[in-house]
Amino acid sequence: MRYDSDMSIVFLSHVRDPIPWKAVLQKHFPHLRFYLPDEVVDPDTIRYALVWAYPAGALKPYRNLQLIQTLGAGVDQILNDPDRPSNVPVARLEDAGLATQMAQYVSHYVLRYHRQFDSIEVKSSWSKWIPAEYKGRVGILGAGILGGACAKALLALGYSVSCWRNRSLSMEGVNVFTGADGLNALLQQTDILVCLLPLTNKTNRILSAKNLSQMPKGGVLINVGRGAHLDEEALIPLLDCGQLRHAVLDVFDTEPLPDEHPFWSHPQITVTPHISALTVAEFAEGQVLDNIQRCETGQSPQHLVSPERGY
């Protein structure tokens, strides 16, 4: 469907390519004025902002926004932005191809470190024939759309899967835990821990030395949530003492990860550049287009963020 609304949108991101989004939006909104920040002549004409990993203060000039639409599932940067206009609704993407990618990423690394393929590959270079012994109870922190997709994929691979979430929810084949006691119980029976939580005041630094030390010795951590979930200074001592066997990290406090950061060179840490699930315009365009159309026709956008909850 094509719309003829006359509107202005600014694209705010220093990591995402604006070209596919401009093509998609102008196809459906022929009179669209699509701007990058340095192209905006009159900020007061901007009604919509498409954002992801944007520079600090970038939202401040736009006083007449009707919607801030994220190009991903995470919203912590926006909610923590002191220059965000508090009266403007914020919408995030729900799935839009992210769940399948995340399930693929998590399944790959669960299989790699559960089956100890990393060790077998090293031993093969030493001409050693040493069958591996392995344990594979998976615990997932966060059981929303992405966490649920990972749980389903891992169940299909035969894993025992548990989840910890804010509110109780029945998930077929999955042990669901809630609350502080539930977190402790999950950690104590988890060999491979996957973090997919939203970042809130309650989940900040949840991957602490205290919590990770509750896992059985030799566990594996996969953090695909947010960098601030992990106490980075606590990780290497946990690896060096054998409490954790390996850590797979896709998110960090500072991104890109600085060249001098010790995570790059540590043999028990796998670093990936925030690629566990990437927003692709062709999969996400429907939600963005629908939300803009809803605003244009006086309806409420979908997938709105609750600042009180933090997601």
mmCIF file of N, CA and C in Angstrom, residues 92-189:
data_model
loop_
_atom_site.group_PDB
_atom_site.id
_atom_site.type_symbol
_atom_site.label_atom_id
_atom_site.label_comp_id
_atom_site.label_asym_id
_atom_site.label_seq_id
_atom_site.Cartn_x
_atom_site.Cartn_y
_atom_site.Cartn_z
ATOM 1 N N ARG A 92 9.618 0.029 19.787
ATOM 2 C CA ARG A 92 10.736 -0.847 19.434
ATOM 3 C C ARG A 92 10.267 -1.911 18.451
ATOM 4 N N LEU A 93 11.206 -2.582 17.833
ATOM 5 C CA LEU A 93 10.864 -3.660 16.912
ATOM 6 C C LEU A 93 10.573 -4.932 17.691
ATOM 7 N N GLU A 94 9.566 -5.655 17.269
ATOM 8 C CA GLU A 94 9.262 -6.972 17.816
ATOM 9 C C GLU A 94 9.649 -8.004 16.770
ATOM 10 N N ASP A 95 10.688 -8.766 17.057
ATOM 11 C CA ASP A 95 11.199 -9.810 16.171
ATOM 12 C C ASP A 95 11.752 -9.204 14.877
ATOM 13 N N ALA A 96 10.933 -9.089 13.810
ATOM 14 C CA ALA A 96 11.378 -8.535 12.521
ATOM 15 C C ALA A 96 12.627 -9.249 12.010
ATOM 16 N N GLY A 97 12.627 -10.582 12.138
ATOM 17 C CA GLY A 97 13.758 -11.377 11.673
ATOM 18 C C GLY A 97 14.852 -11.549 12.708
ATOM 19 N N LEU A 98 14.754 -10.845 13.843
ATOM 20 C CA LEU A 98 15.801 -10.927 14.853
ATOM 21 C C LEU A 98 15.789 -12.273 15.573
ATOM 22 N N ALA A 99 14.590 -12.827 15.818
ATOM 23 C CA ALA A 99 14.487 -14.040 16.619
ATOM 24 C C ALA A 99 15.184 -15.216 15.952
ATOM 25 N N THR A 100 15.003 -15.365 14.653
ATOM 26 C CA THR A 100 15.641 -16.476 13.940
ATOM 27 C C THR A 100 17.161 -16.343 13.984
ATOM 28 N N GLN A 101 17.648 -15.124 13.741
ATOM 29 C CA GLN A 101 19.090 -14.916 13.793
ATOM 30 C C GLN A 101 19.651 -15.209 15.186
ATOM 31 N N MET A 102 18.950 -14.736 16.210
ATOM 32 C CA MET A 102 19.424 -14.949 17.582
ATOM 33 C C MET A 102 19.435 -16.429 17.927
ATOM 34 N N ALA A 103 18.400 -17.148 17.533
ATOM 35 C CA ALA A 103 18.349 -18.579 17.803
ATOM 36 C C ALA A 103 19.495 -19.307 17.100
ATOM 37 N N GLN A 104 19.833 -18.870 15.888
ATOM 38 C CA GLN A 104 20.956 -19.472 15.173
ATOM 39 C C GLN A 104 22.277 -19.214 15.887
ATOM 40 N N TYR A 105 22.487 -17.969 16.303
ATOM 41 C CA TYR A 105 23.726 -17.594 16.983
ATOM 42 C C TYR A 105 23.883 -18.369 18.286
ATOM 43 N N VAL A 106 22.847 -18.349 19.111
ATOM 44 C CA VAL A 106 22.925 -19.010 20.412
ATOM 45 C C VAL A 106 23.077 -20.518 20.238
ATOM 46 N N SER A 107 22.333 -21.118 19.322
ATOM 47 C CA SER A 107 22.441 -22.562 19.101
ATOM 48 C C SER A 107 23.851 -22.943 18.660
ATOM 49 N N HIS A 108 24.441 -22.121 17.800
ATOM 50 C CA HIS A 108 25.802 -22.402 17.339
ATOM 51 C C HIS A 108 26.778 -22.473 18.506
ATOM 52 N N TYR A 109 26.733 -21.463 19.375
ATOM 53 C CA TYR A 109 27.713 -21.424 20.461
ATOM 54 C C TYR A 109 27.385 -22.406 21.577
ATOM 55 N N VAL A 110 26.106 -22.684 21.809
ATOM 56 C CA VAL A 110 25.769 -23.734 22.775
ATOM 57 C C VAL A 110 26.322 -25.071 22.294
ATOM 58 N N LEU A 111 26.109 -25.387 21.029
ATOM 59 C CA LEU A 111 26.635 -26.636 20.475
ATOM 60 C C LEU A 111 28.158 -26.668 20.525
ATOM 61 N N ARG A 112 28.789 -25.560 20.169
ATOM 62 C CA ARG A 112 30.251 -25.532 20.114
ATOM 63 C C ARG A 112 30.877 -25.825 21.476
ATOM 64 N N TYR A 113 30.329 -25.200 22.516
ATOM 65 C CA TYR A 113 30.975 -25.341 23.819
ATOM 66 C C TYR A 113 30.371 -26.461 24.656
ATOM 67 N N HIS A 114 29.133 -26.841 24.405
ATOM 68 C CA HIS A 114 28.595 -28.033 25.052
ATOM 69 C C HIS A 114 29.314 -29.279 24.547
ATOM 70 N N ARG A 115 29.468 -29.387 23.234
ATOM 71 C CA ARG A 115 30.136 -30.551 22.642
ATOM 72 C C ARG A 115 31.655 -30.433 22.653
ATOM 73 N N GLN A 116 32.168 -29.319 23.159
ATOM 74 C CA GLN A 116 33.604 -29.062 23.286
ATOM 75 C C GLN A 116 34.338 -29.188 21.944
ATOM 76 N N PHE A 117 33.681 -28.721 20.893
ATOM 77 C CA PHE A 117 34.344 -28.741 19.586
ATOM 78 C C PHE A 117 35.589 -27.871 19.587
ATOM 79 N N ASP A 118 35.588 -26.807 20.404
ATOM 80 C CA ASP A 118 36.779 -25.954 20.469
ATOM 81 C C ASP A 118 37.980 -26.731 20.965
ATOM 82 N N SER A 119 37.808 -27.529 22.015
ATOM 83 C CA SER A 119 38.912 -28.318 22.554
ATOM 84 C C SER A 119 39.329 -29.421 21.596
ATOM 85 N N ILE A 120 38.339 -30.055 20.968
ATOM 86 C CA ILE A 120 38.653 -31.144 20.038
ATOM 87 C C ILE A 120 39.472 -30.628 18.864
ATOM 88 N N GLU A 121 39.125 -29.442 18.364
ATOM 89 C CA GLU A 121 39.882 -28.873 17.246
ATOM 90 C C GLU A 121 41.329 -28.602 17.639
ATOM 91 N N VAL A 122 41.555 -28.102 18.851
ATOM 92 C CA VAL A 122 42.921 -27.855 19.314
ATOM 93 C C VAL A 122 43.672 -29.167 19.465
ATOM 94 N N LYS A 123 43.024 -30.164 20.094
ATOM 95 C CA LYS A 123 43.698 -31.445 20.310
ATOM 96 C C LYS A 123 44.031 -32.151 19.005
ATOM 97 N N SER A 124 43.219 -31.914 17.963
ATOM 98 C CA SER A 124 43.501 -32.559 16.685
ATOM 99 C C SER A 124 44.831 -32.100 16.111
ATOM 100 N N SER A 125 45.227 -30.875 16.457
ATOM 101 C CA SER A 125 46.520 -30.384 15.970
ATOM 102 C C SER A 125 47.671 -31.022 16.739
ATOM 103 N N TRP A 126 47.363 -31.677 17.874
ATOM 104 C CA TRP A 126 48.396 -32.368 18.653
ATOM 105 C C TRP A 126 48.391 -33.875 18.385
ATOM 106 N N SER A 127 47.564 -34.315 17.430
ATOM 107 C CA SER A 127 47.402 -35.739 17.121
ATOM 108 C C SER A 127 46.940 -36.516 18.356
ATOM 109 N N LYS A 128 45.968 -35.963 19.078
ATOM 110 C CA LYS A 128 45.444 -36.614 20.276
ATOM 111 C C LYS A 128 44.038 -37.155 19.992
ATOM 112 N N TRP A 129 43.797 -38.414 20.415
ATOM 113 C CA TRP A 129 42.477 -39.026 20.273
ATOM 114 C C TRP A 129 41.856 -39.103 21.659
ATOM 115 N N ILE A 130 41.145 -38.002 22.046
ATOM 116 C CA ILE A 130 40.611 -37.905 23.396
ATOM 117 C C ILE A 130 39.126 -37.580 23.304
ATOM 118 N N PRO A 131 38.269 -38.588 23.472
ATOM 119 C CA PRO A 131 36.825 -38.294 23.448
ATOM 120 C C PRO A 131 36.455 -37.294 24.534
ATOM 121 N N ALA A 132 35.539 -36.396 24.206
ATOM 122 C CA ALA A 132 35.144 -35.351 25.151
ATOM 123 C C ALA A 132 33.994 -35.817 26.024
ATOM 124 N N GLU A 133 33.983 -35.341 27.247
ATOM 125 C CA GLU A 133 32.846 -35.508 28.133
ATOM 126 C C GLU A 133 32.204 -34.135 28.307
ATOM 127 N N TYR A 134 30.890 -34.099 28.326
ATOM 128 C CA TYR A 134 30.274 -32.785 28.359
ATOM 129 C C TYR A 134 28.923 -32.807 29.060
ATOM 130 N N LYS A 135 28.555 -31.641 29.574
ATOM 131 C CA LYS A 135 27.260 -31.422 30.218
ATOM 132 C C LYS A 135 26.562 -30.298 29.459
ATOM 133 N N GLY A 136 25.233 -30.329 29.402
ATOM 134 C CA GLY A 136 24.571 -29.353 28.549
ATOM 135 C C GLY A 136 23.242 -28.830 29.042
ATOM 136 N N ARG A 137 23.162 -28.461 30.312
ATOM 137 C CA ARG A 137 21.930 -27.839 30.804
ATOM 138 C C ARG A 137 22.016 -26.339 30.528
ATOM 139 N N VAL A 138 21.040 -25.821 29.775
ATOM 140 C CA VAL A 138 21.078 -24.426 29.334
ATOM 141 C C VAL A 138 20.095 -23.597 30.162
ATOM 142 N N GLY A 139 20.574 -22.468 30.649
ATOM 143 C CA GLY A 139 19.719 -21.513 31.331
ATOM 144 C C GLY A 139 19.684 -20.209 30.563
ATOM 145 N N ILE A 140 18.500 -19.675 30.319
ATOM 146 C CA ILE A 140 18.340 -18.441 29.562
ATOM 147 C C ILE A 140 17.764 -17.366 30.480
ATOM 148 N N LEU A 141 18.473 -16.254 30.600
ATOM 149 C CA LEU A 141 17.967 -15.105 31.341
ATOM 150 C C LEU A 141 17.202 -14.227 30.366
ATOM 151 N N GLY A 142 15.902 -14.145 30.551
ATOM 152 C CA GLY A 142 15.064 -13.410 29.611
ATOM 153 C C GLY A 142 14.312 -14.383 28.727
ATOM 154 N N ALA A 143 13.008 -14.263 28.698
ATOM 155 C CA ALA A 143 12.206 -15.206 27.910
ATOM 156 C C ALA A 143 11.137 -14.464 27.121
ATOM 157 N N GLY A 144 11.552 -13.366 26.486
ATOM 158 C CA GLY A 144 10.664 -12.657 25.578
ATOM 159 C C GLY A 144 10.678 -13.329 24.216
ATOM 160 N N ILE A 145 10.486 -12.541 23.177
ATOM 161 C CA ILE A 145 10.440 -13.112 21.829
ATOM 162 C C ILE A 145 11.770 -13.752 21.459
ATOM 163 N N LEU A 146 12.885 -13.062 21.743
ATOM 164 C CA LEU A 146 14.193 -13.602 21.378
ATOM 165 C C LEU A 146 14.569 -14.790 22.264
ATOM 166 N N GLY A 147 14.392 -14.640 23.576
ATOM 167 C CA GLY A 147 14.704 -15.739 24.473
ATOM 168 C C GLY A 147 13.834 -16.957 24.209
ATOM 169 N N GLY A 148 12.559 -16.704 23.916
ATOM 170 C CA GLY A 148 11.653 -17.805 23.613
ATOM 171 C C GLY A 148 12.063 -18.546 22.350
ATOM 172 N N ALA A 149 12.515 -17.808 21.339
ATOM 173 C CA ALA A 149 12.960 -18.448 20.095
ATOM 174 C C ALA A 149 14.196 -19.311 20.342
ATOM 175 N N CYS A 150 15.102 -18.814 21.186
ATOM 176 C CA CYS A 150 16.305 -19.594 21.514
ATOM 177 C C CYS A 150 15.934 -20.856 22.278
ATOM 178 N N ALA A 151 15.015 -20.720 23.240
ATOM 179 C CA ALA A 151 14.589 -21.884 24.014
ATOM 180 C C ALA A 151 13.979 -22.947 23.104
ATOM 181 N N LYS A 152 13.143 -22.518 22.186
ATOM 182 C CA LYS A 152 12.492 -23.459 21.271
ATOM 183 C C LYS A 152 13.515 -24.171 20.392
ATOM 184 N N ALA A 153 14.501 -23.417 19.884
ATOM 185 C CA ALA A 153 15.526 -24.016 19.033
ATOM 186 C C ALA A 153 16.371 -25.020 19.806
ATOM 187 N N LEU A 154 16.709 -24.683 21.054
ATOM 188 C CA LEU A 154 17.545 -25.580 21.858
ATOM 189 C C LEU A 154 16.775 -26.818 22.299
ATOM 190 N N LEU A 155 15.476 -26.668 22.571
ATOM 191 C CA LEU A 155 14.655 -27.839 22.877
ATOM 192 C C LEU A 155 14.642 -28.812 21.700
ATOM 193 N N ALA A 156 14.553 -28.260 20.489
ATOM 194 C CA ALA A 156 14.539 -29.103 19.293
ATOM 195 C C ALA A 156 15.849 -29.853 19.117
ATOM 196 N N LEU A 157 16.927 -29.318 19.686
ATOM 197 C CA LEU A 157 18.228 -29.984 19.621
ATOM 198 C C LEU A 157 18.440 -30.946 20.789
ATOM 199 N N GLY A 158 17.443 -31.078 21.637
ATOM 200 C CA GLY A 158 17.507 -32.047 22.713
ATOM 201 C C GLY A 158 18.046 -31.543 24.029
ATOM 202 N N TYR A 159 18.185 -30.230 24.173
ATOM 203 C CA TYR A 159 18.733 -29.683 25.409
ATOM 204 C C TYR A 159 17.672 -29.561 26.500
ATOM 205 N N SER A 160 18.143 -29.665 27.743
ATOM 206 C CA SER A 160 17.336 -29.297 28.902
ATOM 207 C C SER A 160 17.438 -27.782 29.048
ATOM 208 N N VAL A 161 16.294 -27.092 28.989
ATOM 209 C CA VAL A 161 16.297 -25.629 28.956
ATOM 210 C C VAL A 161 15.483 -25.079 30.120
ATOM 211 N N SER A 162 16.063 -24.104 30.812
ATOM 212 C CA SER A 162 15.366 -23.346 31.845
ATOM 213 C C SER A 162 15.453 -21.864 31.498
ATOM 214 N N CYS A 163 14.458 -21.107 31.945
ATOM 215 C CA CYS A 163 14.445 -19.660 31.713
ATOM 216 C C CYS A 163 14.162 -18.943 33.018
ATOM 217 N N TRP A 164 14.710 -17.743 33.128
ATOM 218 C CA TRP A 164 14.389 -16.859 34.245
ATOM 219 C C TRP A 164 13.843 -15.573 33.658
ATOM 220 N N ARG A 165 12.701 -15.125 34.184
ATOM 221 C CA ARG A 165 12.053 -13.948 33.647
ATOM 222 C C ARG A 165 11.381 -13.174 34.767
ATOM 223 N N ASN A 166 10.897 -11.989 34.426
ATOM 224 C CA ASN A 166 10.312 -11.095 35.415
ATOM 225 C C ASN A 166 8.981 -11.614 35.949
ATOM 226 N N ARG A 167 8.166 -12.155 35.055
ATOM 227 C CA ARG A 167 6.848 -12.651 35.450
ATOM 228 C C ARG A 167 6.704 -14.105 35.027
ATOM 229 N N SER A 168 5.959 -14.860 35.828
ATOM 230 C CA SER A 168 5.766 -16.277 35.544
ATOM 231 C C SER A 168 4.998 -16.467 34.235
ATOM 232 N N LEU A 169 5.414 -17.443 33.467
ATOM 233 C CA LEU A 169 4.762 -17.741 32.187
ATOM 234 C C LEU A 169 5.017 -19.202 31.860
ATOM 235 N N SER A 170 3.980 -19.895 31.461
ATOM 236 C CA SER A 170 4.130 -21.293 31.081
ATOM 237 C C SER A 170 4.752 -21.388 29.697
ATOM 238 N N MET A 171 5.835 -22.171 29.588
ATOM 239 C CA MET A 171 6.490 -22.411 28.305
ATOM 240 C C MET A 171 6.668 -23.920 28.157
ATOM 241 N N GLU A 172 6.089 -24.475 27.140
ATOM 242 C CA GLU A 172 6.097 -25.928 26.968
ATOM 243 C C GLU A 172 7.535 -26.450 26.916
ATOM 244 N N GLY A 173 7.839 -27.407 27.784
ATOM 245 C CA GLY A 173 9.145 -28.046 27.790
ATOM 246 C C GLY A 173 10.229 -27.284 28.509
ATOM 247 N N VAL A 174 9.905 -26.082 29.037
ATOM 248 C CA VAL A 174 10.906 -25.216 29.654
ATOM 249 C C VAL A 174 10.579 -25.021 31.130
ATOM 250 N N ASN A 175 11.599 -25.143 31.987
ATOM 251 C CA ASN A 175 11.432 -24.814 33.397
ATOM 252 C C ASN A 175 11.564 -23.306 33.548
ATOM 253 N N VAL A 176 10.539 -22.646 34.069
ATOM 254 C CA VAL A 176 10.523 -21.190 34.171
ATOM 255 C C VAL A 176 10.690 -20.783 35.637
ATOM 256 N N PHE A 177 11.652 -19.888 35.882
ATOM 257 C CA PHE A 177 11.929 -19.388 37.222
ATOM 258 C C PHE A 177 11.674 -17.888 37.261
ATOM 259 N N THR A 178 11.294 -17.387 38.434
ATOM 260 C CA THR A 178 11.124 -15.952 38.633
ATOM 261 C C THR A 178 11.698 -15.574 39.997
ATOM 262 N N GLY A 179 11.929 -14.274 40.178
ATOM 263 C CA GLY A 179 12.354 -13.771 41.480
ATOM 264 C C GLY A 179 13.801 -14.091 41.815
ATOM 265 N N ALA A 180 14.260 -13.545 42.946
ATOM 266 C CA ALA A 180 15.649 -13.725 43.365
ATOM 267 C C ALA A 180 15.961 -15.188 43.650
ATOM 268 N N ASP A 181 15.061 -15.880 44.338
ATOM 269 C CA ASP A 181 15.286 -17.297 44.627
ATOM 270 C C ASP A 181 15.302 -18.115 43.343
ATOM 271 N N GLY A 182 14.444 -17.728 42.401
ATOM 272 C CA GLY A 182 14.419 -18.431 41.127
ATOM 273 C C GLY A 182 15.707 -18.254 40.344
ATOM 274 N N LEU A 183 16.279 -17.052 40.413
ATOM 275 C CA LEU A 183 17.551 -16.818 39.732
ATOM 276 C C LEU A 183 18.636 -17.708 40.317
ATOM 277 N N ASN A 184 18.709 -17.777 41.628
ATOM 278 C CA ASN A 184 19.712 -18.629 42.264
ATOM 279 C C ASN A 184 19.529 -20.093 41.865
ATOM 280 N N ALA A 185 18.280 -20.545 41.850
ATOM 281 C CA ALA A 185 18.004 -21.939 41.502
ATOM 282 C C ALA A 185 18.416 -22.236 40.065
ATOM 283 N N LEU A 186 18.104 -21.307 39.154
ATOM 284 C CA LEU A 186 18.481 -21.520 37.761
ATOM 285 C C LEU A 186 19.993 -21.570 37.599
ATOM 286 N N LEU A 187 20.698 -20.624 38.214
ATOM 287 C CA LEU A 187 22.152 -20.582 38.079
ATOM 288 C C LEU A 187 22.795 -21.869 38.585
ATOM 289 N N GLN A 188 22.288 -22.394 39.665
ATOM 290 C CA GLN A 188 22.899 -23.569 40.281
ATOM 291 C C GLN A 188 22.734 -24.832 39.451
ATOM 292 N N GLN A 189 21.838 -24.815 38.476
ATOM 293 C CA GLN A 189 21.642 -26.003 37.643
ATOM 294 C C GLN A 189 21.955 -25.724 36.164
#
